[in-house]
Coordinates of C-alpha atoms and ligand atoms in Angstrom, one line a residue:
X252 CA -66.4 -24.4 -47.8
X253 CA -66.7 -22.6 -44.6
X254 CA -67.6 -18.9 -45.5
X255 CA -67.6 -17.5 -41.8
X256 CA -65.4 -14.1 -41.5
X257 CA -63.0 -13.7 -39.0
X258 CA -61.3 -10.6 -39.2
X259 CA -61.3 -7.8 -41.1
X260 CA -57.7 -6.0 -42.0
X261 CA -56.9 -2.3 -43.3
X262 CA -53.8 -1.4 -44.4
X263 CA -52.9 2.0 -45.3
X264 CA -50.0 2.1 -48.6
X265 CA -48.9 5.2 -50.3
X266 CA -48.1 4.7 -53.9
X267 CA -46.1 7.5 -56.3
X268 CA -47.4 8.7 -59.0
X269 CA -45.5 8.7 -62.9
X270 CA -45.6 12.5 -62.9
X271 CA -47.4 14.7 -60.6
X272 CA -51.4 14.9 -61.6
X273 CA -53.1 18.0 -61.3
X274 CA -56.3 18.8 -60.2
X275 CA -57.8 22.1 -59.7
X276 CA -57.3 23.1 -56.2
X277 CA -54.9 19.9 -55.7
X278 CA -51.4 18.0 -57.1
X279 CA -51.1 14.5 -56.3
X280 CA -47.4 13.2 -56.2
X281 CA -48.4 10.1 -54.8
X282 CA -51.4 8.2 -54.3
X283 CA -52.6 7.1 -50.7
X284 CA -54.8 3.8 -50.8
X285 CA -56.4 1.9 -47.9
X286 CA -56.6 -2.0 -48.5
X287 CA -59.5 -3.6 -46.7
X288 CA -58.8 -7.3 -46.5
X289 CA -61.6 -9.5 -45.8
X290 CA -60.2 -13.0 -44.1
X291 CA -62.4 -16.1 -44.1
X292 CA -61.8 -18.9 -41.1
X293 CA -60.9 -20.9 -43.6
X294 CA -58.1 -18.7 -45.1
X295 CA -59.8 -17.4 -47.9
X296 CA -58.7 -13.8 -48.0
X297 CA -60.6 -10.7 -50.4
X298 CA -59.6 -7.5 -50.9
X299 CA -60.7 -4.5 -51.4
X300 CA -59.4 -1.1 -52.2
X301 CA -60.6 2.8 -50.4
X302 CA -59.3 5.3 -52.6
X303 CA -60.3 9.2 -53.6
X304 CA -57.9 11.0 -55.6
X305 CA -55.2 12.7 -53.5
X306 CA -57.5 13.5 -50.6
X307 CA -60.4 14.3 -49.0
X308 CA -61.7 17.8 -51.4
X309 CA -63.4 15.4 -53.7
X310 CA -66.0 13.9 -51.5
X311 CA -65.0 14.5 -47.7
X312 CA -63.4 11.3 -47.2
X313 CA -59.7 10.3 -46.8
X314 CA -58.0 6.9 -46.3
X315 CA -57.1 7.9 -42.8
X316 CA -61.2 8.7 -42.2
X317 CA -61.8 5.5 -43.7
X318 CA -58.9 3.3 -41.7
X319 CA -60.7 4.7 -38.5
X320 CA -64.6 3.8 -39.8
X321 CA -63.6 0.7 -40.9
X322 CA -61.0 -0.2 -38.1
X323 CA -63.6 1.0 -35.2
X324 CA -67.4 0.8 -36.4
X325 CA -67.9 -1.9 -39.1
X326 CA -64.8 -4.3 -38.4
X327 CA -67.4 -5.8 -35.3
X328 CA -70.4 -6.1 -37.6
X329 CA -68.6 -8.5 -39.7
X330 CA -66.8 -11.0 -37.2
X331 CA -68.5 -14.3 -37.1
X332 CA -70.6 -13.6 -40.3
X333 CA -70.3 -15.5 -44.0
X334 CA -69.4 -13.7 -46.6
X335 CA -72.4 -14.3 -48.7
X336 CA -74.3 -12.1 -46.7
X337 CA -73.5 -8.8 -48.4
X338 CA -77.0 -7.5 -48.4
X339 CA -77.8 -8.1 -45.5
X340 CA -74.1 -7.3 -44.3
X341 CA -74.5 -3.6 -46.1
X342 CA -77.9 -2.6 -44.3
X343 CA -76.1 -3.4 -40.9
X344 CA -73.1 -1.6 -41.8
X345 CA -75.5 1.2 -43.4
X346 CA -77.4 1.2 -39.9
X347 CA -74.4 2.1 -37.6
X348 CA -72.1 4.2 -40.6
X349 CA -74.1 7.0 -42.7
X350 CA -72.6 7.7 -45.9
X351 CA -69.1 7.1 -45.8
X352 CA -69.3 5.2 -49.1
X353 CA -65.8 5.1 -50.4
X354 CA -64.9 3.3 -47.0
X355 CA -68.4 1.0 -47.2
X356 CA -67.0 0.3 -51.0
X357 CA -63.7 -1.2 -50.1
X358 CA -65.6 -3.9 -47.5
X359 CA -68.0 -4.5 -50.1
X360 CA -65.5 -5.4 -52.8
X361 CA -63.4 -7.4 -50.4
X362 CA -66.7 -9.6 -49.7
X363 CA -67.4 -10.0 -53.4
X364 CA -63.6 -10.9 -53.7
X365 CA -63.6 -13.3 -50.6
X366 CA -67.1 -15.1 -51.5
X367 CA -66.0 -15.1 -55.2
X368 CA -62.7 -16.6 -54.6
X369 CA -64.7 -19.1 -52.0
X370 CA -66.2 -20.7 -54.9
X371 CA -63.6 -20.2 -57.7
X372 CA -65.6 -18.0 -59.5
X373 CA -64.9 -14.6 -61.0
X374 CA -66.5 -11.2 -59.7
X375 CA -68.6 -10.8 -62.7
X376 CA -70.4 -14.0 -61.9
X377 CA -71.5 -12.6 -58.8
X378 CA -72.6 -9.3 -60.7
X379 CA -74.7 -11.8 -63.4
X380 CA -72.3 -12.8 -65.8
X381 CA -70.5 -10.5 -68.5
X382 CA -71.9 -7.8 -71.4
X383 CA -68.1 -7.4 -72.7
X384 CA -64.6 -8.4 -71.7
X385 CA -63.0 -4.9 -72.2
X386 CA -63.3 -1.4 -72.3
X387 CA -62.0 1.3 -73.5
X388 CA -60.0 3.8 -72.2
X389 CA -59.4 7.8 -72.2
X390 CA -56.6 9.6 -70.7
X391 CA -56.7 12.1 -68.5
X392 CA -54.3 14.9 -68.5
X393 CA -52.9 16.8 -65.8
X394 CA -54.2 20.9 -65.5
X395 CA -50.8 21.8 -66.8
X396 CA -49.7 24.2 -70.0
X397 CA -51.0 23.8 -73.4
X398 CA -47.1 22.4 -74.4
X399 CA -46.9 20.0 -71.8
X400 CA -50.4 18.4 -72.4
X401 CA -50.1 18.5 -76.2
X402 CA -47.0 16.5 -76.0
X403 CA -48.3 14.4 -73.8
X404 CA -51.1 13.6 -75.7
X405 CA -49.7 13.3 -79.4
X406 CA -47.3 10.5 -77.6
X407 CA -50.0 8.8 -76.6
X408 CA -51.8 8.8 -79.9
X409 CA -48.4 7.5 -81.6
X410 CA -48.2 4.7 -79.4
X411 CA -51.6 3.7 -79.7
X412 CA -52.6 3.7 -76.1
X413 CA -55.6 5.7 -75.6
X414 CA -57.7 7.8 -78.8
X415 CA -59.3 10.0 -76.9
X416 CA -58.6 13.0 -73.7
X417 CA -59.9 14.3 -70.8
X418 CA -58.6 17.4 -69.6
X419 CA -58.7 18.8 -65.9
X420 CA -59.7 22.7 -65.8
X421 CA -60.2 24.7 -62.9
X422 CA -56.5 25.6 -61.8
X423 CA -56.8 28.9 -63.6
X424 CA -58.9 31.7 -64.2
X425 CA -61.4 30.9 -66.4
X426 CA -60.6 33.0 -69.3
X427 CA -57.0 31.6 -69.2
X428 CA -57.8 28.1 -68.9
X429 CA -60.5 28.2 -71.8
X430 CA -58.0 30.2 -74.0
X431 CA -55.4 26.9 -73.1
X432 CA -57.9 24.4 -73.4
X433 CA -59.3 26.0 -77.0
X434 CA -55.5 25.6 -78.1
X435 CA -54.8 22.1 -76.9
X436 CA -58.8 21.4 -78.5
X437 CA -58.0 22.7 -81.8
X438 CA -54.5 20.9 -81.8
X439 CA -55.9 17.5 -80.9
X440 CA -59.4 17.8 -82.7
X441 CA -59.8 15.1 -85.8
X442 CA -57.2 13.0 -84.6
X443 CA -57.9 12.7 -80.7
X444 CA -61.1 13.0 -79.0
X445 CA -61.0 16.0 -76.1
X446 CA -63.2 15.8 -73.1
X447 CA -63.0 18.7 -70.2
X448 CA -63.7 17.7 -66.3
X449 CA -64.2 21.1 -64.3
X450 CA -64.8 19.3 -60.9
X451 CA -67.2 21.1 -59.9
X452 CA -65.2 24.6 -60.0
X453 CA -67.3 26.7 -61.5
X454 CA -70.7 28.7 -60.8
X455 CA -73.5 28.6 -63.3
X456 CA -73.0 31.9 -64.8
X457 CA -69.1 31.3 -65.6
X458 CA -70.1 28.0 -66.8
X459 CA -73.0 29.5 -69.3
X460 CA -69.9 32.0 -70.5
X461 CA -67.1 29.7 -71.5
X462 CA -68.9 26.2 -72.0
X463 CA -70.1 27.2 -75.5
X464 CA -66.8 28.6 -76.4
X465 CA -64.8 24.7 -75.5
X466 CA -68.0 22.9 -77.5
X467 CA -66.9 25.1 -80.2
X468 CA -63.0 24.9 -80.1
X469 CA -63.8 20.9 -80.8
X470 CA -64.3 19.6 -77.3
X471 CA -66.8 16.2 -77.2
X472 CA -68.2 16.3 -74.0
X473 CA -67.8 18.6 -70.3
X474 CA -67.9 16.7 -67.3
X475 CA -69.4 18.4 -63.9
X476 CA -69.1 22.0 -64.5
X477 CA -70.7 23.3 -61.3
X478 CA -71.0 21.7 -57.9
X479 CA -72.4 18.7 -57.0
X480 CA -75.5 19.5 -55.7
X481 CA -76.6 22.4 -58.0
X482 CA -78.5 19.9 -60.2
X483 CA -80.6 22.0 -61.6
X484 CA -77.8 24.6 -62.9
X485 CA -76.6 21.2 -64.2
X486 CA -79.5 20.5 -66.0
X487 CA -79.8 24.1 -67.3
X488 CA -76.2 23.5 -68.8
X489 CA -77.3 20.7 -70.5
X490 CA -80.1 22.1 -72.3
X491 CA -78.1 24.6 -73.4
X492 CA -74.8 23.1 -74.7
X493 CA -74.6 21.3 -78.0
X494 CA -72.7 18.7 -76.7
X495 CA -73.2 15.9 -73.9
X496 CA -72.4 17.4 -70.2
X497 CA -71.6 14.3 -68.0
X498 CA -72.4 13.8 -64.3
X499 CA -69.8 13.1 -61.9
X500 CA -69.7 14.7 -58.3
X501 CA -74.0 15.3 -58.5
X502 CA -73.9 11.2 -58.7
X503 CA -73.6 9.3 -55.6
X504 CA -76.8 7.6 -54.9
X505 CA -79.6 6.0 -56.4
X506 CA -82.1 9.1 -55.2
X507 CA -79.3 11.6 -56.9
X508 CA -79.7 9.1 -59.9
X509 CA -83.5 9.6 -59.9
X510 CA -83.1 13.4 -59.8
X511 CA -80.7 13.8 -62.4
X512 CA -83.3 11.6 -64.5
X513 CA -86.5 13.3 -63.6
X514 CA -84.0 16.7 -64.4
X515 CA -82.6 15.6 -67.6
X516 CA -79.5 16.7 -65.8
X517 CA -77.0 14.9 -68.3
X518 CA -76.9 13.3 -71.2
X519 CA -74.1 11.0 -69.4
X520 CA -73.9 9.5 -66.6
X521 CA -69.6 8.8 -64.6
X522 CA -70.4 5.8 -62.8
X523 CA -67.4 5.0 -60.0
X524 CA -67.8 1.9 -57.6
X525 CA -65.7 3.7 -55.2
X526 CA -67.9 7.3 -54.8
X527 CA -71.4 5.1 -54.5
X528 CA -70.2 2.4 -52.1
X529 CA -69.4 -0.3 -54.4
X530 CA -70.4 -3.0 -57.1
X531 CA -73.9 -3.6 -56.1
X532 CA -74.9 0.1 -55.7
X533 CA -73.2 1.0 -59.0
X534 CA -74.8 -1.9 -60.9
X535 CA -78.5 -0.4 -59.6
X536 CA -77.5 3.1 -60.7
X537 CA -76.3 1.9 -64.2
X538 CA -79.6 -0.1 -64.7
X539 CA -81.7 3.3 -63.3
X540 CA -79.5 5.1 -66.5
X541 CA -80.4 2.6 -68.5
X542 CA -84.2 2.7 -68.4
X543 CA -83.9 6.3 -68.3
X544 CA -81.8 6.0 -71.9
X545 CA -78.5 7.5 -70.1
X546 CA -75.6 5.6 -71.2
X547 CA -72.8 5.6 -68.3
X548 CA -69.0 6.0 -68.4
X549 CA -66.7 4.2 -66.1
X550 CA -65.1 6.9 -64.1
X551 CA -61.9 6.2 -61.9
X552 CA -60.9 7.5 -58.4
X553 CA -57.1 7.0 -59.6
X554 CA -57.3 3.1 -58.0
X555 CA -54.6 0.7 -58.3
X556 CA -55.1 -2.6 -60.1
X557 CA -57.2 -4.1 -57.3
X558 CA -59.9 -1.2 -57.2
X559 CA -59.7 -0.4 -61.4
X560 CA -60.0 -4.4 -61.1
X561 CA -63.5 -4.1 -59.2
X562 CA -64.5 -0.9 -61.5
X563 CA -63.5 -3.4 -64.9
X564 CA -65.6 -6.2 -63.7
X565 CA -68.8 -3.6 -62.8
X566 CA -68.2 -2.5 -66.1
X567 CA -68.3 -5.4 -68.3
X568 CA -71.1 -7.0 -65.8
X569 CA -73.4 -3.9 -66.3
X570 CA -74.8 -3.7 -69.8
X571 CA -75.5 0.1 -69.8
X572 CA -71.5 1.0 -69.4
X573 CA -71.8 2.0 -72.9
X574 CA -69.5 5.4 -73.0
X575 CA -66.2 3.6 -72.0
X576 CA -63.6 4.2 -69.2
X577 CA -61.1 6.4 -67.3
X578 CA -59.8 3.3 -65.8
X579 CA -56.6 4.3 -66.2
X580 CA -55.5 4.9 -62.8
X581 CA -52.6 2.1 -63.0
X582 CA -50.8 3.5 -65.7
X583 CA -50.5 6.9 -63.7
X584 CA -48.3 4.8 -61.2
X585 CA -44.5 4.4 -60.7
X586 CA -44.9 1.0 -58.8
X587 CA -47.3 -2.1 -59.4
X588 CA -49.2 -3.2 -56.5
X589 CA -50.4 -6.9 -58.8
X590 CA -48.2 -9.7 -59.0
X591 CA -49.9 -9.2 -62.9
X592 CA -50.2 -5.5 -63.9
X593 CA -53.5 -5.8 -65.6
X594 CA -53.4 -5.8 -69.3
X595 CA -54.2 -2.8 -71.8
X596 CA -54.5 -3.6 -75.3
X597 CA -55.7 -1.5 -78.7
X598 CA -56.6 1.4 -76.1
X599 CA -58.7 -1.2 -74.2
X600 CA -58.8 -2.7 -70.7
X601 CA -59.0 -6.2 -70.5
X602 CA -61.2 -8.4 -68.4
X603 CA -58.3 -11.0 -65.7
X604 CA -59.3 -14.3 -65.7
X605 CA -59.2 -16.5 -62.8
X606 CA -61.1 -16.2 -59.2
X607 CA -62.3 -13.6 -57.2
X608 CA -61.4 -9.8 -59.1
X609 CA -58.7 -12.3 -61.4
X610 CA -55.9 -10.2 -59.7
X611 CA -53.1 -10.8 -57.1
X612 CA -51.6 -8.1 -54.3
X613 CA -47.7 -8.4 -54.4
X614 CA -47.7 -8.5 -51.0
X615 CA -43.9 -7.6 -51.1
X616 CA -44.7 -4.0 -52.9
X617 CA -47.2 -3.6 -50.3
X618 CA -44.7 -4.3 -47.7
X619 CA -42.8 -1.4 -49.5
X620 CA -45.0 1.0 -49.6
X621 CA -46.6 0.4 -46.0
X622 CA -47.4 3.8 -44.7
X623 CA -45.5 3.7 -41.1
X624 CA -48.3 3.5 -38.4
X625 CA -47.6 6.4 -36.2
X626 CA -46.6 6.4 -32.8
X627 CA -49.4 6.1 -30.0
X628 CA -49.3 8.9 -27.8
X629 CA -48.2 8.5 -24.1
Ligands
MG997 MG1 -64.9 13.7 -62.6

């Protein structure tokens, strides 16, 4: 099998959303996703997907950043070379693009979809072979009104899809949105699970004030309080909460991994493929959480099935994903980008079978949701 690359393809698609999804600062209505196909000389084609949720707040890059850096600076360095060569093929691309890693993590998937499907063998194979063949799944609601998230919630536990919550904060002022989340807690607490994600929004001293009062309302576990980089406010939180406090935006790279280790920074650990620049990089991070005793969670960037394909197989291929998943991200859209919508069961993700990430584009929906490529000016 000839394994040579000859071209590499982005495609830029903008997919709605169910209902509008509600971060702090930001409300997604739709989703918009670049595709990087990887296409082999001998017709083998991979895919993989850029995505951060709706825009470039979370971590600086956008899909219209990435289309460029892909398009203009790595496209060249893969021409002509096999799609095997993904370590070698990730210092190159490391050496001309600095960070960047949502956009390196939709290349790297690709190759791991193209060299996989080159010799009929699942992703996970290429990862080492599976721990499990599904996880479990939380829910994440919108920042919207105690009513509206309560009832969202409770019809979700009726049907069976998801037992436990996460809840976005950070829209309001803090009193308010601790009164509102204490209210949804309590409702939800013994039947449901309730987690809170604060992206980040808040400084250390709001955080010491109103943490202690959502760990006593009922809620399980607080997900990135304060910003990223305040690691050690992080690790102060930590110590002091009774519950777990998860890392999210302070974990992008294995040296952030080794500090929030040597910090005790958080008891858990939201692993993403997309915000660390892929399978490989996540799997190394998940085994530095593991020696440290950290177990992780599979976090989502609100992917389509072809990313929260690549996130699934990381997951079952890494033995310390032991805290479950937001892989959600294709329930939260009003069209399917698979041929195959990817299958949820018992509030549980389940491993595809078949070749490559086990999943095929529609290439018809894509063809829908195409994002018109703009005029060039005169
Ligand atoms: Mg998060």
């Amino acid at each position: 099998m000839e394994l040579t690359i000859d071209r590499l393809e982005t495609v830029i698609i903008d997919v709605p959303l169910r209902r509008p999804h509600r971060f702090a600062r930001v409300t997604m209505t739709a989703q918009p996703v670049l595709l990087a196909f990887v296409h082999t000389r001998d017709g083998i084609t991979g895919v993989g997907e850029g995505v951060v949720p709706g825009g470039p707040w979370w971590g600086g890059e956008s899909v219209e950043s990435m289309k460029v850096t892909l398009d203009t600076y790595v496209a060249p360095l893969l021409a002509g070379r096999r799609v095997d060569d993904i370590a070698s093929l990730w210092q190159d691309i490391s050496d001309h693009v600095n960070a960047n890693l949502y956009a390196k993590c939709a290349v790297e998937v690709a190759l791991h979809d193209a060299w996989a499907r080159s010799l009929g063998v699942p992703v996970h194979v290429l990862l080492g072979g599976l721990a499990r063949t599904s996880i479990d799944v939380t829910w994440a609601l919108g920042a919207e009104p105690e009513e509206v998230v309560v009832d969202e919630a409770l019809a979700k536990l009726r049907s069976g899809e998801h037992r436990t919550f996460k809840l976005k904060m950070g829209a309001l002022p803090p009193e308010e949105d601790t009164r509102r989340v204490c209210a949804i807690a309590e409702k939800l607490t013994g039947t449901a699970g309730v987690r809170v994600d604060l992206n980040a929004r808040w400084d250390f001293t709001t955080a010491k004030t109103y943490l202690p009062r959502l760990a006593a309302a009922g809620v399980e576990l607080v997900e990135q309080p304060v910003p990223g980089e305040q690691v050690e406010a992080l690790a102060e939180l930590n110590r002091l909460l009774p519950i777990p406090v998860m890392a999210d935006e302070s974990l992008r790279t294995p040296v952030d991994a080794l500090r929030l280790v040597s910090l005790r920074a958080a008891d858990i650990w939201s692993m993403k493929t997309t915000k660390v620049g892929g399978l490989r990089r996540a799997r190394d991070i998940v085994a530095i959480a593991a020696a440290a005793g950290i177990p992780c969670h599979a976090g989502t960037s609100i992917e389509t099935g072809i990313g929260t394909a690549a996130s699934l197989h990381l997951a079952c291929a890494a033995p310390g994903v032991t805290w479950g998943s937001e892989l959600f991200g294709p329930l939260l859209f009003a069209e399917e980008v698979l041929r195959t919508p990817l299958s949820y069961r018992d509030g549980a993700l389940q491993l595809p079978g078949g070749p490559g990430l086990g999943v095929e584009l529609d290439l018809d929906a894509v063809a829908a949701l195409r994002r018109p490529q703009l005029m060039k000016e005169a």
